[in-house]
CSV table of C-alpha atoms in Angstrom, one decimal:
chain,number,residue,atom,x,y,z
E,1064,UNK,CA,189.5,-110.7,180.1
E,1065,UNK,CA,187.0,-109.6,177.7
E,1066,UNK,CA,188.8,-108.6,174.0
E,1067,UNK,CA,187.5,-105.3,172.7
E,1068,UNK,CA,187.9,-105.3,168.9
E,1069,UNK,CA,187.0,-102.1,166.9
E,1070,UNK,CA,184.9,-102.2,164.0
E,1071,UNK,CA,186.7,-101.3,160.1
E,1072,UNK,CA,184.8,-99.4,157.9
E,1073,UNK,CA,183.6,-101.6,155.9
E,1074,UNK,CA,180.2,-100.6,154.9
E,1075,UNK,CA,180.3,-96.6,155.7
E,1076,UNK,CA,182.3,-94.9,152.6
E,1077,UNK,CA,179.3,-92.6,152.5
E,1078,UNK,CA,180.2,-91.5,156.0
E,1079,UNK,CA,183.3,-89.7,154.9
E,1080,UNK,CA,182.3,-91.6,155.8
E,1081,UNK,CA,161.7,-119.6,150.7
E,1082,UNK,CA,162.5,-121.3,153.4
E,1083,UNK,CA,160.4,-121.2,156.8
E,1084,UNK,CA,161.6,-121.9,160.2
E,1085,UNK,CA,159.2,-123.7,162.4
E,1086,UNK,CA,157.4,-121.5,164.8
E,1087,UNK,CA,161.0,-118.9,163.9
E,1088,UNK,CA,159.5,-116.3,161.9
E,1089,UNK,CA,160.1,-116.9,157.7
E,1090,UNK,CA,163.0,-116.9,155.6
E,1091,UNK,CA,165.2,-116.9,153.1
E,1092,UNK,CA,168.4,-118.7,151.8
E,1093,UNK,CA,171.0,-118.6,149.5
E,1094,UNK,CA,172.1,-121.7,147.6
E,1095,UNK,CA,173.4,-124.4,150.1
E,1096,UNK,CA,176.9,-125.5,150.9
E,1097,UNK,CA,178.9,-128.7,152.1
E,1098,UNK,CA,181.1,-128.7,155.3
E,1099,UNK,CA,181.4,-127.9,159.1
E,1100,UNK,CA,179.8,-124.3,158.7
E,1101,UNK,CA,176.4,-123.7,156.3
E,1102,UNK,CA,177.7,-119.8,156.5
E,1103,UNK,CA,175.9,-116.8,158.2
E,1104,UNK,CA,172.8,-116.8,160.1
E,1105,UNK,CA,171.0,-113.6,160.5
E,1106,UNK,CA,167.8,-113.1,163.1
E,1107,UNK,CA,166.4,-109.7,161.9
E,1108,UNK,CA,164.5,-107.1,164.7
E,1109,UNK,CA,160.9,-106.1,164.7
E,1110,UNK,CA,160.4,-104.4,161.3
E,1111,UNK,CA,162.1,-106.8,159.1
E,1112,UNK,CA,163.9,-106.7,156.1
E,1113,UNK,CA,163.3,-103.8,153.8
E,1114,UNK,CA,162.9,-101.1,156.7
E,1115,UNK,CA,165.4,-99.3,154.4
E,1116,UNK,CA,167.4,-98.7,157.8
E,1117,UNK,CA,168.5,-100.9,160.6
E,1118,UNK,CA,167.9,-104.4,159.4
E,1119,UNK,CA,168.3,-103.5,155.9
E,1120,UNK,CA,172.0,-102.0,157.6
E,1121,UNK,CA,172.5,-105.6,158.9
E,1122,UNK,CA,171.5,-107.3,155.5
E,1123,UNK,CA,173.6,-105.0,153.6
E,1124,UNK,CA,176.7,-106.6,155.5
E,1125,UNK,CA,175.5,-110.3,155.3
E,1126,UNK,CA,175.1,-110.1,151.3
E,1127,UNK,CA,178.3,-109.0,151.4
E,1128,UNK,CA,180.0,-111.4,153.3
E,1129,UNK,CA,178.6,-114.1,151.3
E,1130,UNK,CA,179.8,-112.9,148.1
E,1131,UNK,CA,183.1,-112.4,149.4
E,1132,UNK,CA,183.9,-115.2,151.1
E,1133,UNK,CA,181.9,-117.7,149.1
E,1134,UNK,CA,179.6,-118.9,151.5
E,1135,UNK,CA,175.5,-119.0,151.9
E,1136,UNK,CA,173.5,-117.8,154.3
E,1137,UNK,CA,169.8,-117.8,156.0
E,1138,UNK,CA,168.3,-114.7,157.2
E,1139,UNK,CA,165.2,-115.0,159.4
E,1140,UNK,CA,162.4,-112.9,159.7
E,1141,UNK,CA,160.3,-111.8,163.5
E,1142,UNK,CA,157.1,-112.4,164.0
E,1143,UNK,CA,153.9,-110.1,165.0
E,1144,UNK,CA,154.0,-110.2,169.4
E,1145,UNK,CA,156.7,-112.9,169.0
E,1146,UNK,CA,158.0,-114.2,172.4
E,1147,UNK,CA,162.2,-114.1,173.9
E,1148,UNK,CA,161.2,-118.3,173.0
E,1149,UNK,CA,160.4,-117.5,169.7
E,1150,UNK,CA,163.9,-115.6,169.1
E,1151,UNK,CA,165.5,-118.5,171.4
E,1152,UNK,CA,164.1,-121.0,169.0
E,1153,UNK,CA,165.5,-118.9,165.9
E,1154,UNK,CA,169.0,-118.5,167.0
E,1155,UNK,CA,169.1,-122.2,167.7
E,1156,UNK,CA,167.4,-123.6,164.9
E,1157,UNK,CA,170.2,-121.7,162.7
E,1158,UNK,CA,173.2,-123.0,165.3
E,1159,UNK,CA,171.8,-126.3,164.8
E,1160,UNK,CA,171.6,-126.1,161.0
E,1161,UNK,CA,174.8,-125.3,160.9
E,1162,UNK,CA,175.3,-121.9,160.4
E,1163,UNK,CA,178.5,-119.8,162.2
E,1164,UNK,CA,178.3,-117.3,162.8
E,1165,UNK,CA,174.5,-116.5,164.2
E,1166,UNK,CA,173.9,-112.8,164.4
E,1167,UNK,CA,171.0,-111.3,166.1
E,1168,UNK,CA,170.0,-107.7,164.9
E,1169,UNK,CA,168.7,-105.6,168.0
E,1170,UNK,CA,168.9,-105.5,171.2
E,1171,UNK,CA,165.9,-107.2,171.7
E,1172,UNK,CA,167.8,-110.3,171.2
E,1173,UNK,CA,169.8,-110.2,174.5
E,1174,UNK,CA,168.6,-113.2,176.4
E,1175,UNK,CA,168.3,-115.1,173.7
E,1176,UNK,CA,171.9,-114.8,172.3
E,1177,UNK,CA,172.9,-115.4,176.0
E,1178,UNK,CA,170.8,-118.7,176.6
E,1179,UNK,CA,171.6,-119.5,173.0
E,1180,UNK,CA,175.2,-119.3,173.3
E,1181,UNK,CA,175.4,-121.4,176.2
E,1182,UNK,CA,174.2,-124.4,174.4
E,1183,UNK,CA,176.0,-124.4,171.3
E,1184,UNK,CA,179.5,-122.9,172.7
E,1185,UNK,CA,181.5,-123.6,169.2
E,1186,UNK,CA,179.1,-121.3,167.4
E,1187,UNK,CA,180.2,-117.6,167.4
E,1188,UNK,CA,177.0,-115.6,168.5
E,1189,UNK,CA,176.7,-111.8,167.3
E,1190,UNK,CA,174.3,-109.0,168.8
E,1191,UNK,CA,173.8,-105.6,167.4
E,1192,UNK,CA,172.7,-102.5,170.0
E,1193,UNK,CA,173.5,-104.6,173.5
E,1194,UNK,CA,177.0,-105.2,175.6
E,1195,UNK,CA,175.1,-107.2,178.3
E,1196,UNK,CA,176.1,-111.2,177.4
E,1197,UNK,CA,179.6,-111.4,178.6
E,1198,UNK,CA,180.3,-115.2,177.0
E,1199,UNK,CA,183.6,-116.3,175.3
E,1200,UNK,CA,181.6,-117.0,172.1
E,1201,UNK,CA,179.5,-114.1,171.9
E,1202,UNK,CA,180.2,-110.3,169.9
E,1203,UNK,CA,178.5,-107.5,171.3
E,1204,UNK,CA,178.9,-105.0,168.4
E,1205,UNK,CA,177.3,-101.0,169.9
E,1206,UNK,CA,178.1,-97.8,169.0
E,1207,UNK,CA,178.0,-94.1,169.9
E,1208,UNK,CA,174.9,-93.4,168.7
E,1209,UNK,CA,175.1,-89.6,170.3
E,1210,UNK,CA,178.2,-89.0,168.3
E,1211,UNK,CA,176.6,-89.4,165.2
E,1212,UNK,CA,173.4,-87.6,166.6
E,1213,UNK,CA,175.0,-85.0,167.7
E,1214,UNK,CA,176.7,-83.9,163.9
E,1215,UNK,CA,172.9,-84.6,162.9
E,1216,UNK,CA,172.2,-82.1,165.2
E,1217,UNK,CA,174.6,-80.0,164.3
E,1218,UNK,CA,173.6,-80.0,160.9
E,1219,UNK,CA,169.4,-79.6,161.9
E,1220,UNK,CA,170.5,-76.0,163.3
E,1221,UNK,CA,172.3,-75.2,160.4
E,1222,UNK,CA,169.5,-75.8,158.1
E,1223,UNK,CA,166.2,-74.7,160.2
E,1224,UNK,CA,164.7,-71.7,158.8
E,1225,UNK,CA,162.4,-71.4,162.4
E,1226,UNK,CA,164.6,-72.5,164.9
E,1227,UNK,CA,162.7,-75.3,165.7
E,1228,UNK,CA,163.5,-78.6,164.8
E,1229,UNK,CA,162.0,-82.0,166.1
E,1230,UNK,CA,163.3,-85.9,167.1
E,1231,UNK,CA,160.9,-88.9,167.0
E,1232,UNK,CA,162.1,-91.9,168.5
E,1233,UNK,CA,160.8,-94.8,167.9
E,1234,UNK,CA,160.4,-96.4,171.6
E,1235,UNK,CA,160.9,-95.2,174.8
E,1236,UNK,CA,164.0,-96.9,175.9
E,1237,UNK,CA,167.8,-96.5,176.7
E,1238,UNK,CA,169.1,-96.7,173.4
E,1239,UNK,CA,166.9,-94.2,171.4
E,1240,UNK,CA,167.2,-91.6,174.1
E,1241,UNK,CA,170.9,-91.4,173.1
E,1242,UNK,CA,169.9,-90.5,170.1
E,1243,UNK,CA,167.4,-88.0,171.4
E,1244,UNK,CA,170.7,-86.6,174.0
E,1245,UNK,CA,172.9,-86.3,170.7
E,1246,UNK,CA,171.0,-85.0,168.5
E,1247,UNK,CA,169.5,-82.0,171.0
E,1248,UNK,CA,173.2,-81.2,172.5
E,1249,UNK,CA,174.5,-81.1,169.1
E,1250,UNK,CA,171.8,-78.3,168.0
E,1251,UNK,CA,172.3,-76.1,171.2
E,1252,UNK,CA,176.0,-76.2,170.3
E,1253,UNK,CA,174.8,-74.2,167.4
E,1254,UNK,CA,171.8,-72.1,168.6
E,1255,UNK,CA,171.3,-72.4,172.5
E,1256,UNK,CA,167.5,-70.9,172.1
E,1257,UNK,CA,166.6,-73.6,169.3
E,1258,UNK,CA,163.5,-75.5,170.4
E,1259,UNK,CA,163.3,-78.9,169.8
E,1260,UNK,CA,160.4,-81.1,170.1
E,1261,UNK,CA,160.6,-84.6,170.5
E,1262,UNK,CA,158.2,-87.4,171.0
E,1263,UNK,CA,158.5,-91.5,171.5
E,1264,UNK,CA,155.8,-93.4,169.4
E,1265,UNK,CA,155.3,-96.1,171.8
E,1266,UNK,CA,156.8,-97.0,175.8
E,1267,UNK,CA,157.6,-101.0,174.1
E,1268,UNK,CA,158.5,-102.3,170.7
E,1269,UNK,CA,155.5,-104.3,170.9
E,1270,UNK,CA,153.6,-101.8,170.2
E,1271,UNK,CA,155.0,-100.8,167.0
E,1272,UNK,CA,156.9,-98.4,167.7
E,1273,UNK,CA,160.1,-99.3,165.5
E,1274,UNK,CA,157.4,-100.7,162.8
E,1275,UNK,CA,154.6,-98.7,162.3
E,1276,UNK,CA,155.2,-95.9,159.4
E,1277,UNK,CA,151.5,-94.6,160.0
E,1278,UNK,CA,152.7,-94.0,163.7
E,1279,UNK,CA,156.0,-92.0,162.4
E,1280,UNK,CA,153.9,-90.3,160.0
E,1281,UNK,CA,151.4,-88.9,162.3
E,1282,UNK,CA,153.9,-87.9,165.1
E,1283,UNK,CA,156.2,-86.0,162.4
E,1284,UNK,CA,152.8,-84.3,160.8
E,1285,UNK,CA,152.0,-83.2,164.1
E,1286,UNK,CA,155.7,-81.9,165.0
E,1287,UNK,CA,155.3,-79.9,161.4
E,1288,UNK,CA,152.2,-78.0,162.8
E,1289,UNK,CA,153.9,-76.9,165.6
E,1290,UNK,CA,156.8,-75.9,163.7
E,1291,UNK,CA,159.2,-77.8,163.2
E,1292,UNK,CA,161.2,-77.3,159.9
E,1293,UNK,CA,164.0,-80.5,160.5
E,1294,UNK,CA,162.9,-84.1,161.9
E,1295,UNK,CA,165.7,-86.5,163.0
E,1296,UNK,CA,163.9,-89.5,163.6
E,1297,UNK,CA,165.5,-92.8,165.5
E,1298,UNK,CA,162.5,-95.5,164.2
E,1299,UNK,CA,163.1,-98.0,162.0
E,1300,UNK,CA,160.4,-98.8,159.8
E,1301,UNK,CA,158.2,-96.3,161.2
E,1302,UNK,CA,160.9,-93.3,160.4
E,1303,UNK,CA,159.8,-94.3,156.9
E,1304,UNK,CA,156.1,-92.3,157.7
E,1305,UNK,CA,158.7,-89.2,159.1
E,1306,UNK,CA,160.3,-89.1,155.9
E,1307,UNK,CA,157.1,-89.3,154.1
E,1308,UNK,CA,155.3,-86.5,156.0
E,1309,UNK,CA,158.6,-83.9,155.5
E,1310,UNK,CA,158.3,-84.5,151.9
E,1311,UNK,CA,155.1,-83.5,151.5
E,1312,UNK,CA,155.6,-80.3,153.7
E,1313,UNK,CA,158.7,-80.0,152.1
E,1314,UNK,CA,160.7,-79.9,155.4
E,1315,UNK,CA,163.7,-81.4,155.9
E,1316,UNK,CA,164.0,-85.2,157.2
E,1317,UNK,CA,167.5,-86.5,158.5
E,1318,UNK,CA,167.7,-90.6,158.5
E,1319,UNK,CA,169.1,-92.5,160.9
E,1320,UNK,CA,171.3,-96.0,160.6
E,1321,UNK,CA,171.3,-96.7,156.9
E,1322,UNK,CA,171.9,-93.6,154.0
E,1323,UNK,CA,168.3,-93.1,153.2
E,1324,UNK,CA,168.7,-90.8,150.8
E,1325,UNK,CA,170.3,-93.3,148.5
E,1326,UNK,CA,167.5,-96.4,149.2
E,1327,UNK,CA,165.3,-96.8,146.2
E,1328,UNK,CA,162.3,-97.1,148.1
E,1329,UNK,CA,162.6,-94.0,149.7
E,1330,UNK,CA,163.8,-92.2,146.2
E,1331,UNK,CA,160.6,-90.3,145.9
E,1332,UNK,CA,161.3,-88.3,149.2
E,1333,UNK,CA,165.1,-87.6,148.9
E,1334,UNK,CA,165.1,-84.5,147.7
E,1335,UNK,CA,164.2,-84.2,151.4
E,1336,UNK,CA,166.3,-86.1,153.4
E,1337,UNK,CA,168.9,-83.6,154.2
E,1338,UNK,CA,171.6,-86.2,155.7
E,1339,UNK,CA,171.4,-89.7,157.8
E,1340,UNK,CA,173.3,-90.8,161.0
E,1341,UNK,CA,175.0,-93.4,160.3
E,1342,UNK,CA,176.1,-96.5,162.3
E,1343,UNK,CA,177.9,-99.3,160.4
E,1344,UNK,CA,175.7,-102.1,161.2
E,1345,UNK,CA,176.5,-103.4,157.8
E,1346,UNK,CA,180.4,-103.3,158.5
E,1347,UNK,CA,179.7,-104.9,161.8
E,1348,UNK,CA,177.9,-107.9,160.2
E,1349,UNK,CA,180.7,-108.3,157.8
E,1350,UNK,CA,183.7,-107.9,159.9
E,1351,UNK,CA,182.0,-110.6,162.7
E,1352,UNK,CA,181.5,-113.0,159.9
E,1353,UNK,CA,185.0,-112.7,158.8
E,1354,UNK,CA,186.7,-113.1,161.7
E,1355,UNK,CA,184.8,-116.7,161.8
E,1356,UNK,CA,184.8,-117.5,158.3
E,1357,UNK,CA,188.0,-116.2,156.6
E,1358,UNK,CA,190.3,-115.4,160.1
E,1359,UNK,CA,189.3,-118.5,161.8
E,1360,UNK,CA,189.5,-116.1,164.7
E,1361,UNK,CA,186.3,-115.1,166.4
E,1362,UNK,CA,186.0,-111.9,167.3
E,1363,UNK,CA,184.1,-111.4,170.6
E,1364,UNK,CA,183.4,-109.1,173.6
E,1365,UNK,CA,182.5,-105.4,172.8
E,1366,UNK,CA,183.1,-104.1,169.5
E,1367,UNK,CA,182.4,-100.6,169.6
E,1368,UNK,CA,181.8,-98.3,166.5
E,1369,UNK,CA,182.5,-94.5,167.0
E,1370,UNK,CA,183.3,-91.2,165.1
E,1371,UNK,CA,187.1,-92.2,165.7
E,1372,UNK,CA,187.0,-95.9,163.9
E,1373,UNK,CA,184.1,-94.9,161.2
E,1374,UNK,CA,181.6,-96.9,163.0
E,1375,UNK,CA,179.5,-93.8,163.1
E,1376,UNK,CA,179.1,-90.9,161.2
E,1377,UNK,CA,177.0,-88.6,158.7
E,1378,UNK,CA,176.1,-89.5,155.0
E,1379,UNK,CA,176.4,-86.7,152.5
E,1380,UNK,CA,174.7,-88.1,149.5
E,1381,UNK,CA,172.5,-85.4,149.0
E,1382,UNK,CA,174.3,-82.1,147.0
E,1383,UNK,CA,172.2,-79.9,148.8
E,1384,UNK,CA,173.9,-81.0,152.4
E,1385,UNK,CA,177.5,-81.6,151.1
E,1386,UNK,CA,177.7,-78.6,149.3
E,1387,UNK,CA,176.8,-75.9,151.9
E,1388,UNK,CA,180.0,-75.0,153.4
E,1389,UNK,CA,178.7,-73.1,156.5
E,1390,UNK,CA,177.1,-76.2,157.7
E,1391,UNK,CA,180.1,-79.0,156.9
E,1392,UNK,CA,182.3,-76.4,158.3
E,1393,UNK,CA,180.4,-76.3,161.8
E,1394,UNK,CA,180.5,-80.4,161.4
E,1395,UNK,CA,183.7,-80.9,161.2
E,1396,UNK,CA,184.6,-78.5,163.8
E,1397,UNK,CA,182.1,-80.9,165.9
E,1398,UNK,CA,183.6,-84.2,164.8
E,1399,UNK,CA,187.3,-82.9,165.6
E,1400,UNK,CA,185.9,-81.8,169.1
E,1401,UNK,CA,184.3,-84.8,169.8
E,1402,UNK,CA,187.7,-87.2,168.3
E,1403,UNK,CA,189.8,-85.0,171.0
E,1404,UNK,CA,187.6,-85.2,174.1
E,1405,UNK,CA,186.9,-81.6,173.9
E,1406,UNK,CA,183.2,-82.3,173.5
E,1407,UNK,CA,181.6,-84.9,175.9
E,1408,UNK,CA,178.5,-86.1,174.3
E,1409,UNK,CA,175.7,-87.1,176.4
E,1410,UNK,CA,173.8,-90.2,176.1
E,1411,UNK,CA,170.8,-89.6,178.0
């Protein structure tokens, strides 16, 4: 029987929350050490470190398990059009090399944690955003995306001066759309006859669509023309051009994984960024690594993050969005409703 751990908040306070790799992407690493385990490995998803959101989320967590349990680490880079081989060969150069755990960040990474984790069954395998690898040695860390979407919804209604609001996922697949399903239910909770506009960048990440800030810029410009006063965007790197394109219409943005408001290379816009959905990617990183390291007991099968365990939830850096009581009253009404079952939050 699969063991279903839950996720502690480890890296969502906010939420009331060089080496290169042959043919692996580039890298970097921390100073070496002696013994049966190098430390953490880390595969990052398209974008890449410094998307001030998801994989930044995941590197957040890593750093942090180094420095606490006194171990190094390599993180690796993707590549342009990469190949499932090229994030097979990643995960196992790093197993090989010695590292324990090996995490891959996205659910891109699916077959190649699975394939990966067959060959090298003493490594602990990780993977962020997919529960399909059922393997003794493998985490699949997820979360309720639409739980968090649905406060930022919430929240979008609240502060919409037009009644229109708009969502921008980054590709067209499963995952984002329960972003998109969150995010829309939780504004109609507020205001059935809001309109809400929403648009995918690209059908595959191939295309860019979670890496392409020109792409998120352009969609957002085009949702502000039509009206739209508050953009939720689920992107990545390319919800970095959404952000950019609210400031300058001065129209609110709401982030999505990490808290945005607070990353430095996004401090020009905050005054913007109303709020972020969080998910504790950072937390899940950490807590994998020290099950292996620390523990000495793996955690593995689904480890999901929800409202109810802090593994989701909304960040309330800015003043602007803590402060107005009429909105954080209809949020926490939400997040009780949604902790006792009252509200069923869809996913697609």
């Amino acid at each position: 029987m699969r063991r279903v751990s839950r996720i502690t908040i480890a890296g969502v306070a906010t939420a009331a929350l060089a080496v290169t790799v042959s043919a692996c992407g580039s890298s970097s690493t921390s100073s070496s050490s002696e013994g049966k385990s190098k430390g953490i490995g880390l595969a990052y998803d398209v974008g890449g470190k410094g998307d001030q959101s998801f994989n930044d989320a995941a590197y957040a967590g890593f750093q942090k398990a180094q420095k606490d349990f006194g171990v190094s680490g390599r993180d690796v880079e993707p590549q342009d059009n990469e190949s499932d081989a090229d994030k097979i060969q990643r995960l196992e150069t790093l197993a090989k090399a010695g590292y324990n755990p090996v995490i891959g960040v996205g659910f891109a990474y699916a077959g190649a944690v699975k394939e990966a984790a067959q060959k090298f069954p003493k490594v602990t395998f990780g993977i962020i955003d997919d529960n399909q690898t059922q393997a003794k040695n493998v985490a699949d860390m997820v979360f309720h995306e639409e739980q968090s979407s649905y406060l930022a919804g919430v929240a979008a209604a609240k502060a919409t001066k037009k009644n229109h609001i708009g969502f921008i996922g980054g590709v067209d697949v499963p995952l984002i759309h329960k972003f998109e399903a969150g995010y829309e239910q939780g504004a109609k909770s507020v205001n059935p006859k809001i309109k809400v506009e929403s648009q995918y960048l690209t059908q595959t990440a191939q295309e860019g669509g979670f890496s392409s800030p020109d792409k998120g810029e352009n969609a957002a410009n085009g949702q502000i023309d039509a009206g739209a006063d508050v953009i939720y965007a689920a992107a990545g790197l390319s919800g970095q051009g959404v952000i950019k394109s609210a400031a300058e219409h001065k129209v609110w943005a709401i982030g999505v994984d990490s808290d945005q408001y607070k990353q430095a290379a996004l401090a020009k816009y905050k005054s913007y960024i109303l709020t972020s959905a969080l998910k504790n990617v950072e937390g899940a990183v950490y807590d994998l690594s020290k099950s292996v390291i620390k523990d000495k007991k793996p955690l593995t099968g689904e480890i999901r993050g929800s409202l109810e365990n802090g593994g989701v939830g909304l960040a309330d850096s800015n003043p602007t969005f803590k402060n107005n009581a009429a909105m954080q009253a209809a949020i926490k009404k939400a997040e009780a409703g949604i902790k006792d079952g009252s509200i069923k939050v869809k996913t697609s």
